[in-house]
Amino acid sequence: MLNIIIFGAPGSGKGTQSEKLIEHYKLFHISTGDVLRDHIRRGTDLGMTARAFMDQGQLIPDELMIDILASVLDDHHEEAQNGVIFDGFPRTIAQAEALETMLAERGTAVHHVVGLEVPDEELVDRLVKRGLISGRSDDNEETIKKRIEVYHNLTAPLKEFYQERGLYRFIQGTGTIDGIFDEIKKALD
Ligand code: AP5
Ligand code: MG
């Protein structure tokens, strides 16, 4: 079993590299952003709540997010047999601690944290460009800058959290998509 967290700022390539990882290592992909956007599309109560936070570039409250993740894990127990790639979770220390407990209760753990590091200016460029076609309501310059600020304040401290546990794998997140994927494979194998 291989559980990987793909970690990085908005626009660092978490979704892009996750697609290659799930194919190569046959893992189950959980993108919390995709889970929330699916709720918004279906117009659920959770979707209504989530939308207000996402449109402001803010995080959904920890307690709610942790409950959502636990239920996704339980609903997809079978597909997650080989392991999971966590994309966009954890995003706070409280979420990271909850994930440790949740995985321990299920007899497993986080094995690697792949940290995609990309300068802020390139993140903004990538997301502004994506905003022209993505239809994501948070892909406008103002909200993008807010998302990056929230990342630095609340999420970036997780790098040290995972370095202390010997799990953080630094990956230069700039360059070609295939070149970055080669570096990730080298770090994992
Ligand atoms: P989420 O959906 O996770 O969005 P995000 O973290 O802002 O990241 P993105 O999906 O925008 O970027 P990415 O890193 O996946 O990059 P991608 O591969 O797409 O979260 C959205 C919101 O949901 C949050 O703001 C929050 O409100 C809420 N939320 C989610 N999880 C939560 C949690 N755990 N707790 C609380 N709230 C939560 O690439 C970006 C672009 O760059 C693409 O156009 C891509 O084609 C391009 N690109 C990729 N690689 C390269 C490359 N090497 N060179 C050039 N361009 C590249
Ligand atoms: Mg993504």
PDB file of C-alpha atoms and ligand atoms in Angstrom:
ATOM      1  CA  MET A   1       0.000   0.000   0.000  1.00  0.00           C
ATOM      2  CA  LEU A   2       1.274   3.424  -0.972  1.00  0.00           C
ATOM      3  CA  ASN A   3      -0.281   6.606   0.404  1.00  0.00           C
ATOM      4  CA  ILE A   4       1.048   9.820  -1.082  1.00  0.00           C
ATOM      5  CA  ILE A   5       0.216  13.420  -0.326  1.00  0.00           C
ATOM      6  CA  ILE A   6       0.773  15.699  -3.284  1.00  0.00           C
ATOM      7  CA  PHE A   7       1.548  19.005  -1.679  1.00  0.00           C
ATOM      8  CA  GLY A   8       1.940  22.499  -3.058  1.00  0.00           C
ATOM      9  CA  ALA A   9       0.444  25.917  -3.595  1.00  0.00           C
ATOM     10  CA  PRO A  10      -2.556  26.612  -5.839  1.00  0.00           C
ATOM     11  CA  GLY A  11      -1.371  26.080  -9.418  1.00  0.00           C
ATOM     12  CA  SER A  12       1.745  24.117  -8.446  1.00  0.00           C
ATOM     13  CA  GLY A  13       0.593  21.139 -10.542  1.00  0.00           C
ATOM     14  CA  LYS A  14      -1.011  18.866  -7.930  1.00  0.00           C
ATOM     15  CA  GLY A  15      -3.867  17.833 -10.218  1.00  0.00           C
ATOM     16  CA  THR A  16      -1.632  17.504 -13.275  1.00  0.00           C
ATOM     17  CA  GLN A  17       0.914  15.259 -11.551  1.00  0.00           C
ATOM     18  CA  SER A  18      -1.821  13.287  -9.731  1.00  0.00           C
ATOM     19  CA  GLU A  19      -3.179  12.117 -13.082  1.00  0.00           C
ATOM     20  CA  LYS A  20       0.217  10.675 -13.976  1.00  0.00           C
ATOM     21  CA  LEU A  21       0.735   9.161 -10.516  1.00  0.00           C
ATOM     22  CA  ILE A  22      -2.604   7.339 -10.393  1.00  0.00           C
ATOM     23  CA  GLU A  23      -1.908   5.841 -13.806  1.00  0.00           C
ATOM     24  CA  HIS A  24       1.649   4.760 -12.931  1.00  0.00           C
ATOM     25  CA  TYR A  25       1.102   3.487  -9.375  1.00  0.00           C
ATOM     26  CA  LYS A  26      -2.601   2.490  -9.716  1.00  0.00           C
ATOM     27  CA  LEU A  27      -3.651   4.654  -6.801  1.00  0.00           C
ATOM     28  CA  PHE A  28      -7.035   6.079  -5.877  1.00  0.00           C
ATOM     29  CA  HIS A  29      -7.126   9.869  -6.318  1.00  0.00           C
ATOM     30  CA  ILE A  30      -8.854  12.078  -3.759  1.00  0.00           C
ATOM     31  CA  SER A  31      -8.875  15.764  -4.696  1.00  0.00           C
ATOM     32  CA  THR A  32     -10.773  17.623  -1.994  1.00  0.00           C
ATOM     33  CA  GLY A  33     -11.236  20.565  -4.387  1.00  0.00           C
ATOM     34  CA  ASP A  34     -12.896  18.222  -6.930  1.00  0.00           C
ATOM     35  CA  VAL A  35     -15.077  16.676  -4.193  1.00  0.00           C
ATOM     36  CA  LEU A  36     -16.290  20.153  -3.173  1.00  0.00           C
ATOM     37  CA  ARG A  37     -16.844  21.301  -6.773  1.00  0.00           C
ATOM     38  CA  ASP A  38     -18.922  18.172  -7.365  1.00  0.00           C
ATOM     39  CA  HIS A  39     -21.132  19.109  -4.385  1.00  0.00           C
ATOM     40  CA  ILE A  40     -21.510  22.642  -5.787  1.00  0.00           C
ATOM     41  CA  ARG A  41     -22.550  21.217  -9.178  1.00  0.00           C
ATOM     42  CA  ARG A  42     -25.133  18.965  -7.545  1.00  0.00           C
ATOM     43  CA  GLY A  43     -26.427  21.843  -5.406  1.00  0.00           C
ATOM     44  CA  THR A  44     -26.101  19.992  -2.078  1.00  0.00           C
ATOM     45  CA  ASP A  45     -26.153  21.812   1.284  1.00  0.00           C
ATOM     46  CA  LEU A  46     -22.458  21.125   1.623  1.00  0.00           C
ATOM     47  CA  GLY A  47     -21.908  22.613  -1.839  1.00  0.00           C
ATOM     48  CA  MET A  48     -23.716  25.816  -0.851  1.00  0.00           C
ATOM     49  CA  THR A  49     -21.563  26.162   2.265  1.00  0.00           C
ATOM     50  CA  ALA A  50     -18.332  25.332   0.427  1.00  0.00           C
ATOM     51  CA  ARG A  51     -18.970  27.765  -2.397  1.00  0.00           C
ATOM     52  CA  ALA A  52     -18.994  30.774  -0.076  1.00  0.00           C
ATOM     53  CA  PHE A  53     -15.498  29.911   1.184  1.00  0.00           C
ATOM     54  CA  MET A  54     -14.040  28.870  -2.170  1.00  0.00           C
ATOM     55  CA  ASP A  55     -15.179  32.008  -3.988  1.00  0.00           C
ATOM     56  CA  GLN A  56     -13.314  34.053  -1.366  1.00  0.00           C
ATOM     57  CA  GLY A  57     -10.180  31.935  -1.711  1.00  0.00           C
ATOM     58  CA  GLN A  58     -10.622  30.793   1.901  1.00  0.00           C
ATOM     59  CA  LEU A  59     -10.401  27.287   3.325  1.00  0.00           C
ATOM     60  CA  ILE A  60     -13.478  25.295   4.303  1.00  0.00           C
ATOM     61  CA  PRO A  61     -13.475  24.902   8.148  1.00  0.00           C
ATOM     62  CA  ASP A  62     -11.302  22.018   9.364  1.00  0.00           C
ATOM     63  CA  GLU A  63     -14.021  20.058  11.159  1.00  0.00           C
ATOM     64  CA  LEU A  64     -16.236  19.973   8.089  1.00  0.00           C
ATOM     65  CA  MET A  65     -13.358  19.128   5.749  1.00  0.00           C
ATOM     66  CA  ILE A  66     -12.104  16.305   7.991  1.00  0.00           C
ATOM     67  CA  ASP A  67     -15.583  14.730   8.096  1.00  0.00           C
ATOM     68  CA  ILE A  68     -15.834  14.942   4.312  1.00  0.00           C
ATOM     69  CA  LEU A  69     -12.461  13.256   3.854  1.00  0.00           C
ATOM     70  CA  ALA A  70     -13.307  10.438   6.274  1.00  0.00           C
ATOM     71  CA  SER A  71     -16.519   9.675   4.411  1.00  0.00           C
ATOM     72  CA  VAL A  72     -14.771   9.690   1.009  1.00  0.00           C
ATOM     73  CA  LEU A  73     -12.204   7.218   2.382  1.00  0.00           C
ATOM     74  CA  ASP A  74     -14.928   4.926   3.728  1.00  0.00           C
ATOM     75  CA  ASP A  75     -17.069   5.128   0.581  1.00  0.00           C
ATOM     76  CA  HIS A  76     -14.102   4.136  -1.607  1.00  0.00           C
ATOM     77  CA  HIS A  77     -12.519   1.532   0.627  1.00  0.00           C
ATOM     78  CA  GLU A  78     -12.319  -1.024  -2.212  1.00  0.00           C
ATOM     79  CA  GLU A  79     -10.790   1.275  -4.839  1.00  0.00           C
ATOM     80  CA  ALA A  80      -8.259   2.524  -2.300  1.00  0.00           C
ATOM     81  CA  GLN A  81      -6.749  -0.934  -1.691  1.00  0.00           C
ATOM     82  CA  ASN A  82      -3.412  -0.089  -3.420  1.00  0.00           C
ATOM     83  CA  GLY A  83      -3.241   3.282  -1.744  1.00  0.00           C
ATOM     84  CA  VAL A  84      -4.399   6.844  -2.102  1.00  0.00           C
ATOM     85  CA  ILE A  85      -3.066  10.037  -3.528  1.00  0.00           C
ATOM     86  CA  PHE A  86      -4.275  12.930  -1.396  1.00  0.00           C
ATOM     87  CA  ASP A  87      -4.475  16.095  -3.532  1.00  0.00           C
ATOM     88  CA  GLY A  88      -5.348  19.276  -1.647  1.00  0.00           C
ATOM     89  CA  PHE A  89      -5.573  17.601   1.771  1.00  0.00           C
ATOM     90  CA  PRO A  90      -4.231  18.227   4.377  1.00  0.00           C
ATOM     91  CA  ARG A  91      -4.061  22.016   4.182  1.00  0.00           C
ATOM     92  CA  THR A  92      -3.676  22.844   7.899  1.00  0.00           C
ATOM     93  CA  ILE A  93      -1.847  21.295  10.833  1.00  0.00           C
ATOM     94  CA  ALA A  94      -5.213  20.229  12.300  1.00  0.00           C
ATOM     95  CA  GLN A  95      -6.045  18.392   9.064  1.00  0.00           C
ATOM     96  CA  ALA A  96      -2.605  16.715   9.014  1.00  0.00           C
ATOM     97  CA  GLU A  97      -3.062  15.480  12.579  1.00  0.00           C
ATOM     98  CA  ALA A  98      -6.564  14.223  11.773  1.00  0.00           C
ATOM     99  CA  LEU A  99      -5.215  12.383   8.719  1.00  0.00           C
ATOM    100  CA  GLU A 100      -2.567  10.636  10.836  1.00  0.00           C
ATOM    101  CA  THR A 101      -5.260   9.394  13.209  1.00  0.00           C
ATOM    102  CA  MET A 102      -7.657   8.450  10.429  1.00  0.00           C
ATOM    103  CA  LEU A 103      -5.040   6.366   8.609  1.00  0.00           C
ATOM    104  CA  ALA A 104      -3.764   4.764  11.808  1.00  0.00           C
ATOM    105  CA  GLU A 105      -7.337   3.680  12.619  1.00  0.00           C
ATOM    106  CA  ARG A 106      -7.430   2.026   9.202  1.00  0.00           C
ATOM    107  CA  GLY A 107      -4.084   0.284   9.795  1.00  0.00           C
ATOM    108  CA  THR A 108      -2.024   2.452   7.470  1.00  0.00           C
ATOM    109  CA  ALA A 109      -0.092   5.739   7.244  1.00  0.00           C
ATOM    110  CA  VAL A 110       1.251   8.468   4.952  1.00  0.00           C
ATOM    111  CA  HIS A 111       4.330   7.163   3.129  1.00  0.00           C
ATOM    112  CA  HIS A 112       5.523  10.181   1.111  1.00  0.00           C
ATOM    113  CA  VAL A 113       4.733  13.870   0.829  1.00  0.00           C
ATOM    114  CA  VAL A 114       5.618  15.106  -2.654  1.00  0.00           C
ATOM    115  CA  GLY A 115       6.203  18.845  -2.318  1.00  0.00           C
ATOM    116  CA  LEU A 116       5.922  20.714  -5.620  1.00  0.00           C
ATOM    117  CA  GLU A 117       7.718  24.032  -5.196  1.00  0.00           C
ATOM    118  CA  VAL A 118       6.959  26.822  -7.690  1.00  0.00           C
ATOM    119  CA  PRO A 119       7.595  30.591  -7.352  1.00  0.00           C
ATOM    120  CA  ASP A 120       4.484  32.692  -6.645  1.00  0.00           C
ATOM    121  CA  GLU A 121       4.751  34.705  -9.890  1.00  0.00           C
ATOM    122  CA  GLU A 122       4.579  31.519 -11.951  1.00  0.00           C
ATOM    123  CA  LEU A 123       1.584  30.279  -9.907  1.00  0.00           C
ATOM    124  CA  VAL A 124      -0.315  33.478 -10.687  1.00  0.00           C
ATOM    125  CA  ASP A 125       0.599  33.272 -14.406  1.00  0.00           C
ATOM    126  CA  ARG A 126      -0.537  29.652 -14.648  1.00  0.00           C
ATOM    127  CA  LEU A 127      -3.847  30.210 -12.877  1.00  0.00           C
ATOM    128  CA  VAL A 128      -4.742  33.455 -14.656  1.00  0.00           C
ATOM    129  CA  LYS A 129      -4.142  31.600 -17.928  1.00  0.00           C
ATOM    130  CA  ARG A 130      -6.183  28.610 -16.768  1.00  0.00           C
ATOM    131  CA  GLY A 131      -8.970  30.980 -15.680  1.00  0.00           C
ATOM    132  CA  LEU A 132      -9.594  31.906 -19.317  1.00  0.00           C
ATOM    133  CA  ILE A 133     -10.871  28.379 -19.978  1.00  0.00           C
ATOM    134  CA  SER A 134     -11.437  26.560 -16.653  1.00  0.00           C
ATOM    135  CA  GLY A 135     -14.758  28.091 -15.637  1.00  0.00           C
ATOM    136  CA  ARG A 136     -13.524  27.884 -12.018  1.00  0.00           C
ATOM    137  CA  SER A 137     -15.008  30.787 -10.100  1.00  0.00           C
ATOM    138  CA  ASP A 138     -11.812  31.083  -8.014  1.00  0.00           C
ATOM    139  CA  ASP A 139      -9.524  31.460 -11.061  1.00  0.00           C
ATOM    140  CA  ASN A 140      -9.538  35.267 -11.218  1.00  0.00           C
ATOM    141  CA  GLU A 141      -6.521  37.353 -10.278  1.00  0.00           C
ATOM    142  CA  GLU A 142      -7.928  38.687  -6.997  1.00  0.00           C
ATOM    143  CA  THR A 143      -9.010  35.285  -5.672  1.00  0.00           C
ATOM    144  CA  ILE A 144      -5.825  33.613  -6.960  1.00  0.00           C
ATOM    145  CA  LYS A 145      -3.719  36.046  -4.894  1.00  0.00           C
ATOM    146  CA  LYS A 146      -5.899  35.384  -1.843  1.00  0.00           C
ATOM    147  CA  ARG A 147      -5.511  31.594  -2.316  1.00  0.00           C
ATOM    148  CA  ILE A 148      -1.733  31.962  -2.463  1.00  0.00           C
ATOM    149  CA  GLU A 149      -1.741  34.133   0.678  1.00  0.00           C
ATOM    150  CA  VAL A 150      -3.861  31.557   2.530  1.00  0.00           C
ATOM    151  CA  TYR A 151      -1.440  28.873   1.359  1.00  0.00           C
ATOM    152  CA  HIS A 152       1.540  30.713   2.855  1.00  0.00           C
ATOM    153  CA  ASN A 153      -0.240  31.410   6.143  1.00  0.00           C
ATOM    154  CA  LEU A 154      -2.000  28.115   6.849  1.00  0.00           C
ATOM    155  CA  THR A 155      -0.658  25.383   4.561  1.00  0.00           C
ATOM    156  CA  ALA A 156       3.067  26.058   4.051  1.00  0.00           C
ATOM    157  CA  PRO A 157       3.842  25.212   7.742  1.00  0.00           C
ATOM    158  CA  LEU A 158       3.004  21.602   6.876  1.00  0.00           C
ATOM    159  CA  LYS A 159       6.324  21.361   5.042  1.00  0.00           C
ATOM    160  CA  GLU A 160       8.138  21.475   8.366  1.00  0.00           C
ATOM    161  CA  PHE A 161       5.551  19.154   9.960  1.00  0.00           C
ATOM    162  CA  TYR A 162       6.383  16.483   7.362  1.00  0.00           C
ATOM    163  CA  GLN A 163      10.116  17.222   7.280  1.00  0.00           C
ATOM    164  CA  GLU A 164      10.217  16.450  11.000  1.00  0.00           C
ATOM    165  CA  ARG A 165       8.621  13.085  10.201  1.00  0.00           C
ATOM    166  CA  GLY A 166      11.130  12.404   7.390  1.00  0.00           C
ATOM    167  CA  LEU A 167       8.348  12.247   4.798  1.00  0.00           C
ATOM    168  CA  TYR A 168       8.846  15.441   2.762  1.00  0.00           C
ATOM    169  CA  ARG A 169      10.264  14.974  -0.765  1.00  0.00           C
ATOM    170  CA  PHE A 170      11.255  18.264  -2.366  1.00  0.00           C
ATOM    171  CA  ILE A 171      10.381  18.493  -6.058  1.00  0.00           C
ATOM    172  CA  GLN A 172      11.207  21.468  -8.270  1.00  0.00           C
ATOM    173  CA  GLY A 173       7.753  22.151  -9.713  1.00  0.00           C
ATOM    174  CA  THR A 174       8.930  24.180 -12.720  1.00  0.00           C
ATOM    175  CA  GLY A 175       9.923  22.768 -16.112  1.00  0.00           C
ATOM    176  CA  THR A 176       8.083  20.278 -18.292  1.00  0.00           C
ATOM    177  CA  ILE A 177       5.250  18.158 -16.895  1.00  0.00           C
ATOM    178  CA  ASP A 178       7.037  14.927 -17.912  1.00  0.00           C
ATOM    179  CA  GLY A 179      10.365  16.118 -16.477  1.00  0.00           C
ATOM    180  CA  ILE A 180       8.721  16.859 -13.136  1.00  0.00           C
ATOM    181  CA  PHE A 181       7.010  13.470 -13.144  1.00  0.00           C
ATOM    182  CA  ASP A 182      10.404  11.765 -13.703  1.00  0.00           C
ATOM    183  CA  GLU A 183      11.748  13.574 -10.635  1.00  0.00           C
ATOM    184  CA  ILE A 184       8.745  12.428  -8.586  1.00  0.00           C
ATOM    185  CA  LYS A 185       9.250   8.792  -9.619  1.00  0.00           C
ATOM    186  CA  LYS A 186      12.931   9.026  -8.664  1.00  0.00           C
ATOM    187  CA  ALA A 187      11.992  10.407  -5.251  1.00  0.00           C
ATOM    188  CA  LEU A 188       9.454   7.618  -4.624  1.00  0.00           C
ATOM    189  CA  ASP A 189      11.293   4.545  -5.953  1.00  0.00           C
TER     190      ASP A 189
HETATM  191  P1  AP5 B   1      -8.162  22.935  -5.010  1.00  0.00           P
HETATM  192  O1  AP5 B   1      -9.111  22.478  -6.032  1.00  0.00           O
HETATM  193  O2  AP5 B   1      -7.311  21.967  -4.326  1.00  0.00           O
HETATM  194  O3  AP5 B   1      -7.306  24.077  -5.711  1.00  0.00           O
HETATM  195  P2  AP5 B   1      -5.839  24.645  -5.415  1.00  0.00           P
HETATM  196  O4  AP5 B   1      -5.084  24.061  -4.307  1.00  0.00           O
HETATM  197  O5  AP5 B   1      -6.034  26.119  -5.403  1.00  0.00           O
HETATM  198  O6  AP5 B   1      -5.014  24.161  -6.611  1.00  0.00           O
HETATM  199  P3  AP5 B   1      -5.389  24.058  -8.121  1.00  0.00           P
HETATM  200  O7  AP5 B   1      -6.287  22.911  -8.342  1.00  0.00           O
HETATM  201  O8  AP5 B   1      -5.801  25.391  -8.635  1.00  0.00           O
HETATM  202  O9  AP5 B   1      -3.940  23.794  -8.714  1.00  0.00           O
HETATM  203  P4  AP5 B   1      -3.115  22.425  -8.819  1.00  0.00           P
HETATM  204  O10 AP5 B   1      -1.976  22.466  -7.857  1.00  0.00           O
HETATM  205  O11 AP5 B   1      -3.986  21.224  -8.826  1.00  0.00           O
HETATM  206  O12 AP5 B   1      -2.484  22.648 -10.236  1.00  0.00           O
HETATM  207  P5  AP5 B   1      -2.943  22.093 -11.671  1.00  0.00           P
HETATM  208  O13 AP5 B   1      -2.379  20.753 -11.914  1.00  0.00           O
HETATM  209  O14 AP5 B   1      -4.387  22.307 -11.849  1.00  0.00           O
HETATM  210  O15 AP5 B   1      -8.950  23.771  -3.897  1.00  0.00           O
HETATM  211  C1  AP5 B   1      -9.874  24.768  -4.251  1.00  0.00           C
HETATM  212  C2  AP5 B   1     -10.538  25.342  -3.012  1.00  0.00           C
HETATM  213  O16 AP5 B   1     -11.272  24.310  -2.348  1.00  0.00           O
HETATM  214  C3  AP5 B   1      -9.612  25.911  -1.937  1.00  0.00           C
HETATM  215  O17 AP5 B   1      -9.248  27.244  -2.211  1.00  0.00           O
HETATM  216  C4  AP5 B   1     -10.497  25.779  -0.699  1.00  0.00           C
HETATM  217  O18 AP5 B   1     -11.460  26.786  -0.653  1.00  0.00           O
HETATM  218  C5  AP5 B   1     -11.219  24.469  -0.939  1.00  0.00           C
HETATM  219  N1  AP5 B   1     -10.488  23.313  -0.355  1.00  0.00           N
HETATM  220  C6  AP5 B   1      -9.959  22.258  -1.044  1.00  0.00           C
HETATM  221  N2  AP5 B   1      -9.348  21.398  -0.217  1.00  0.00           N
HETATM  222  C7  AP5 B   1      -9.498  21.902   1.031  1.00  0.00           C
HETATM  223  C8  AP5 B   1      -9.050  21.491   2.314  1.00  0.00           C
HETATM  224  N3  AP5 B   1      -8.333  20.377   2.485  1.00  0.00           N
HETATM  225  N4  AP5 B   1      -9.368  22.276   3.379  1.00  0.00           N
HETATM  226  C9  AP5 B   1     -10.086  23.405   3.230  1.00  0.00           C
HETATM  227  N5  AP5 B   1     -10.521  23.871   2.051  1.00  0.00           N
HETATM  228  C10 AP5 B   1     -10.227  23.132   0.950  1.00  0.00           C
HETATM  229  O19 AP5 B   1      -2.124  23.119 -12.591  1.00  0.00           O
HETATM  230  C11 AP5 B   1      -2.465  24.489 -12.637  1.00  0.00           C
HETATM  231  C12 AP5 B   1      -2.279  25.015 -14.059  1.00  0.00           C
HETATM  232  O20 AP5 B   1      -0.901  24.978 -14.408  1.00  0.00           O
HETATM  233  C13 AP5 B   1      -3.007  24.169 -15.126  1.00  0.00           C
HETATM  234  O21 AP5 B   1      -3.495  24.998 -16.114  1.00  0.00           O
HETATM  235  C14 AP5 B   1      -1.893  23.247 -15.655  1.00  0.00           C
HETATM  236  O22 AP5 B   1      -2.130  22.864 -16.973  1.00  0.00           O
HETATM  237  C15 AP5 B   1      -0.672  24.158 -15.544  1.00  0.00           C
HETATM  238  N6  AP5 B   1       0.569  23.397 -15.304  1.00  0.00           N
HETATM  239  C16 AP5 B   1       0.723  22.266 -14.557  1.00  0.00           C
HETATM  240  N7  AP5 B   1       2.009  21.874 -14.553  1.00  0.00           N
HETATM  241  C17 AP5 B   1       2.684  22.798 -15.296  1.00  0.00           C
HETATM  242  C18 AP5 B   1       4.066  22.945 -15.660  1.00  0.00           C
HETATM  243  N8  AP5 B   1       5.007  22.076 -15.251  1.00  0.00           N
HETATM  244  N9  AP5 B   1       4.415  24.006 -16.411  1.00  0.00           N
HETATM  245  C19 AP5 B   1       3.466  24.921 -16.830  1.00  0.00           C
HETATM  246  N10 AP5 B   1       2.154  24.825 -16.534  1.00  0.00           N
HETATM  247  C20 AP5 B   1       1.771  23.768 -15.766  1.00  0.00           C
HETATM  248 MG    MG B   2      -6.057  20.890  -8.402  1.00  0.00          MG
END
